Coordinates of C-alpha atoms in Angstrom, one line a residue:
Chain A
D1 CA 0.0 0.0 0.0
A2 CA 1.7 3.2 -1.2
G3 CA -0.3 5.4 1.2
V4 CA -1.1 9.0 0.2
T5 CA 1.2 10.1 -2.6
Q6 CA 1.7 13.7 -3.7
S7 CA 3.4 15.2 -6.7
P8 CA 5.6 17.0 -7.4
T9 CA 7.7 17.0 -4.2
H10 CA 9.1 20.5 -4.9
L11 CA 8.1 23.3 -7.2
I12 CA 9.3 26.8 -7.9
K13 CA 6.9 29.3 -9.5
T14 CA 6.9 32.9 -10.3
R15 CA 4.5 35.4 -8.8
G16 CA 1.3 35.7 -10.8
Q17 CA 1.6 32.2 -12.3
Q18 CA -0.8 29.3 -11.7
V19 CA 0.1 25.9 -10.2
T20 CA -1.5 22.5 -10.0
L21 CA -0.6 20.0 -7.2
R22 CA -1.7 16.4 -7.3
C23 CA -2.7 13.8 -4.7
S24 CA -3.5 10.1 -4.8
P25 CA -5.3 9.0 -1.7
K26 CA -4.5 5.8 0.2
S27 CA -6.1 2.7 -1.3
G28 CA -9.7 2.4 -0.1
H29 CA -10.1 6.0 0.8
D30 CA -12.7 8.2 -0.9
T31 CA -12.3 11.7 0.7
V32 CA -9.4 14.1 0.3
S33 CA -8.5 17.2 2.2
W34 CA -5.9 19.8 1.4
Y35 CA -3.8 21.8 3.9
Q36 CA -1.4 24.7 3.6
Q37 CA 1.5 24.8 6.1
A38 CA 3.6 27.9 6.2
L39 CA 7.1 27.7 7.8
G40 CA 6.9 27.4 11.6
Q41 CA 3.1 27.1 11.6
G42 CA 0.6 24.2 11.9
P43 CA -1.2 23.1 8.8
Q44 CA -4.2 25.2 7.8
F45 CA -7.3 23.5 6.3
I46 CA -8.1 24.6 2.7
F47 CA -10.9 22.3 1.6
Q48 CA -12.2 18.8 1.4
Y49 CA -13.5 16.8 -1.5
Y50 CA -15.9 13.9 -1.5
E51 CA -17.8 12.4 -4.4
E52 CA -16.1 14.9 -6.7
E53 CA -17.5 17.9 -4.9
E54 CA -16.1 20.4 -2.5
R55 CA -17.8 19.7 0.8
Q56 CA -16.0 21.9 3.3
R57 CA -13.8 25.0 2.9
G58 CA -11.5 26.8 5.2
N59 CA -10.7 30.5 5.1
F60 CA -8.9 30.6 1.8
P61 CA -9.7 32.9 -1.2
D62 CA -11.2 31.5 -4.4
R63 CA -7.8 31.6 -6.0
F64 CA -7.5 28.2 -4.4
S65 CA -9.7 25.7 -6.2
G66 CA -9.7 21.9 -6.5
H67 CA -11.0 18.9 -8.2
Q68 CA -11.6 15.3 -7.4
F69 CA -11.7 12.6 -10.1
P70 CA -13.8 9.4 -10.2
N71 CA -10.8 7.4 -9.0
Y72 CA -10.8 9.7 -5.9
S73 CA -7.5 11.4 -6.7
S74 CA -7.5 15.1 -6.4
E75 CA -5.8 18.3 -7.6
L76 CA -5.3 21.6 -5.9
N77 CA -5.0 24.7 -8.2
V78 CA -3.8 28.0 -7.1
N79 CA -4.1 31.0 -9.5
A80 CA -2.3 34.3 -9.5
L81 CA 0.4 33.1 -7.1
L82 CA 1.5 35.5 -4.4
L83 CA 4.8 35.3 -2.5
G84 CA 2.7 34.4 0.6
D85 CA 1.5 31.2 -1.1
S86 CA 5.0 29.7 -0.5
A87 CA 4.4 26.8 1.8
L88 CA 4.2 23.0 2.2
Y89 CA 0.9 21.8 0.8
L90 CA -0.4 18.6 2.4
C91 CA -3.0 16.2 1.2
A92 CA -4.9 13.9 3.6
S93 CA -7.3 11.1 2.8
I94 CA -9.9 9.1 4.7
N95 CA -12.6 6.6 4.0
I96 CA -15.6 8.7 5.0
R97 CA -18.0 5.7 4.7
S98 CA -16.1 3.9 7.4
R99 CA -16.2 6.6 9.9
S100 CA -19.7 5.9 11.2
G101 CA -18.0 5.2 14.6
M102 CA -15.2 7.6 14.0
N103 CA -12.9 4.6 14.5
T104 CA -10.5 5.7 11.8
E105 CA -7.8 8.2 11.1
A106 CA -6.7 10.4 8.2
F107 CA -3.4 9.6 6.5
F108 CA -1.3 12.5 5.2
G109 CA 1.1 12.6 2.3
Q110 CA 4.6 14.0 2.5
G111 CA 3.5 17.2 0.8
T112 CA 4.6 19.5 -2.0
R113 CA 7.0 22.3 -1.2
L114 CA 5.9 25.3 -3.2
T115 CA 8.2 28.3 -3.5
V116 CA 6.9 31.4 -5.2
V117 CA 9.6 33.9 -6.3
Chain B
D1 CA -9.4 28.2 14.5
A2 CA -7.7 25.7 16.7
K3 CA -9.7 24.8 19.8
T4 CA -6.8 23.4 21.8
T5 CA -3.9 24.9 23.9
Q6 CA -0.6 23.2 24.2
P7 CA 2.8 24.2 25.6
T8 CA 5.1 25.5 23.0
S9 CA 8.0 23.2 23.8
M10 CA 9.1 20.4 26.1
D11 CA 12.2 18.3 26.7
C12 CA 12.3 14.7 27.7
A13 CA 15.2 12.4 28.6
E14 CA 15.7 9.4 26.3
G15 CA 14.1 6.3 27.8
R16 CA 11.7 8.3 30.1
A17 CA 8.0 8.8 29.6
A18 CA 7.0 11.9 27.7
N19 CA 3.8 13.4 28.9
L20 CA 2.3 16.0 26.6
P21 CA -0.7 18.0 27.9
C22 CA -3.5 19.5 25.9
N23 CA -6.4 21.8 27.0
H24 CA -9.6 21.7 25.1
S25 CA -12.1 23.3 27.5
T26 CA -14.7 24.1 24.8
I27 CA -14.9 20.5 23.4
S28 CA -18.3 19.4 22.3
G29 CA -19.9 16.1 23.2
N30 CA -19.4 14.6 19.7
E31 CA -15.8 15.8 19.2
Y32 CA -12.9 13.4 19.4
V33 CA -9.4 14.2 20.5
Y34 CA -6.8 13.3 17.9
W35 CA -3.0 13.4 18.2
Y36 CA -0.7 13.7 15.3
R37 CA 3.0 14.4 15.1
Q38 CA 5.2 15.9 12.4
I39 CA 8.9 15.2 12.0
H40 CA 10.9 18.0 10.3
S41 CA 8.3 19.1 7.7
Q42 CA 7.2 15.6 6.7
G43 CA 3.5 14.9 6.5
P44 CA 1.8 14.6 9.9
Q45 CA 1.7 11.1 11.3
Y46 CA -1.3 9.8 13.2
I47 CA -0.7 8.7 16.7
I48 CA -3.9 8.0 18.5
H49 CA -7.5 9.3 19.1
G50 CA -10.3 8.9 21.6
L51 CA -13.7 10.2 22.6
K52 CA -13.9 9.9 26.4
N53 CA -12.2 6.6 27.4
N54 CA -8.5 6.3 27.8
E55 CA -6.9 4.7 24.7
T56 CA -3.6 2.8 24.2
N57 CA -1.9 1.6 21.0
E58 CA 1.6 0.5 20.1
M59 CA 2.8 4.1 19.9
A60 CA 1.2 5.9 22.9
S61 CA -1.5 6.2 25.5
L62 CA -4.1 8.9 25.6
I63 CA -5.6 9.9 28.9
I64 CA -8.7 12.1 28.7
T65 CA -10.1 13.7 31.9
E66 CA -13.5 12.8 33.0
D67 CA -14.9 16.3 32.1
R68 CA -13.1 15.9 28.7
K69 CA -11.6 19.4 29.0
S70 CA -8.0 18.2 28.8
S71 CA -6.0 15.2 27.8
T72 CA -2.4 13.9 28.0
L73 CA -0.5 12.0 25.4
I74 CA 2.0 9.6 26.9
L75 CA 5.0 8.2 25.0
P76 CA 6.0 5.5 27.5
H77 CA 9.7 5.2 26.6
A78 CA 10.8 8.2 24.5
T79 CA 13.5 7.7 21.9
L80 CA 15.5 10.2 19.8
R81 CA 13.2 9.4 16.9
D82 CA 10.2 10.8 18.9
T83 CA 11.6 14.3 18.5
A84 CA 8.9 16.1 16.6
V85 CA 6.1 18.6 16.8
Y86 CA 3.0 17.1 18.4
Y87 CA -0.5 18.4 17.6
C88 CA -3.6 17.9 19.7
I89 CA -6.8 18.4 17.6
V90 CA -10.5 18.2 18.5
T91 CA -12.8 17.4 15.6
N92 CA -16.1 15.6 14.8
T93 CA -15.2 15.0 11.2
G94 CA -12.1 12.8 11.2
N95 CA -10.6 14.6 8.3
Q96 CA -11.1 18.3 8.8
F97 CA -8.5 19.4 11.3
Y98 CA -7.7 22.8 12.7
F99 CA -4.1 22.6 13.8
G100 CA -2.6 24.9 16.4
T101 CA 1.1 25.4 16.6
G102 CA 1.6 22.2 18.6
T103 CA 4.3 21.2 21.1
S104 CA 7.8 20.8 20.0
L105 CA 9.2 17.8 21.9
T106 CA 12.9 17.3 22.1
V107 CA 14.2 14.0 23.3
I108 CA 17.6 14.5 24.9
P109 CA 20.2 11.7 24.9

């Protein structure tokens, strides 16, 4: 089981550009959440996707958008990049249908380090 | 916003038990307490979670007070590899976490 995989691992973009980050959830998981982690801070919840729709959203502008595919993989898109978007972007997955008793945990990927210059 | 309060940093001698406290005085009845740790900008790693009973697994023990307003994560025999930032999170979703700044645990040889 490969767990949660994210690509690319590192990325450098120029201010104003657009970026797409990718996430493949752990086998058997159907729900993906994205987090942004600035240096020295805890991860901040961006949004969650289930059944190919955005279900929950944190306090992020609509420059941040996402998509979930029928195979449950997901993309995070950020438009009009700002220097402040430089961060580690984390993806987490869970099988939402198995959490009726909350007896499960989310698995995180290793993240994509985005640097905006 | 994070609904937990944790000390910024702690030290623990190698081989001793590490006890990491967490306050969550506004926890709701259907919210669980989760603990994750993050080693040097890797992805957070799940440790343990619980609702109101104490829990134990191969990594740690979780002690939740009877009023559920605080909890303690116990690493029974800390090793150098346990040096990490430990996050205490309360949630009722299992996948939508609001992290605070966590506790930076340093295990000292």
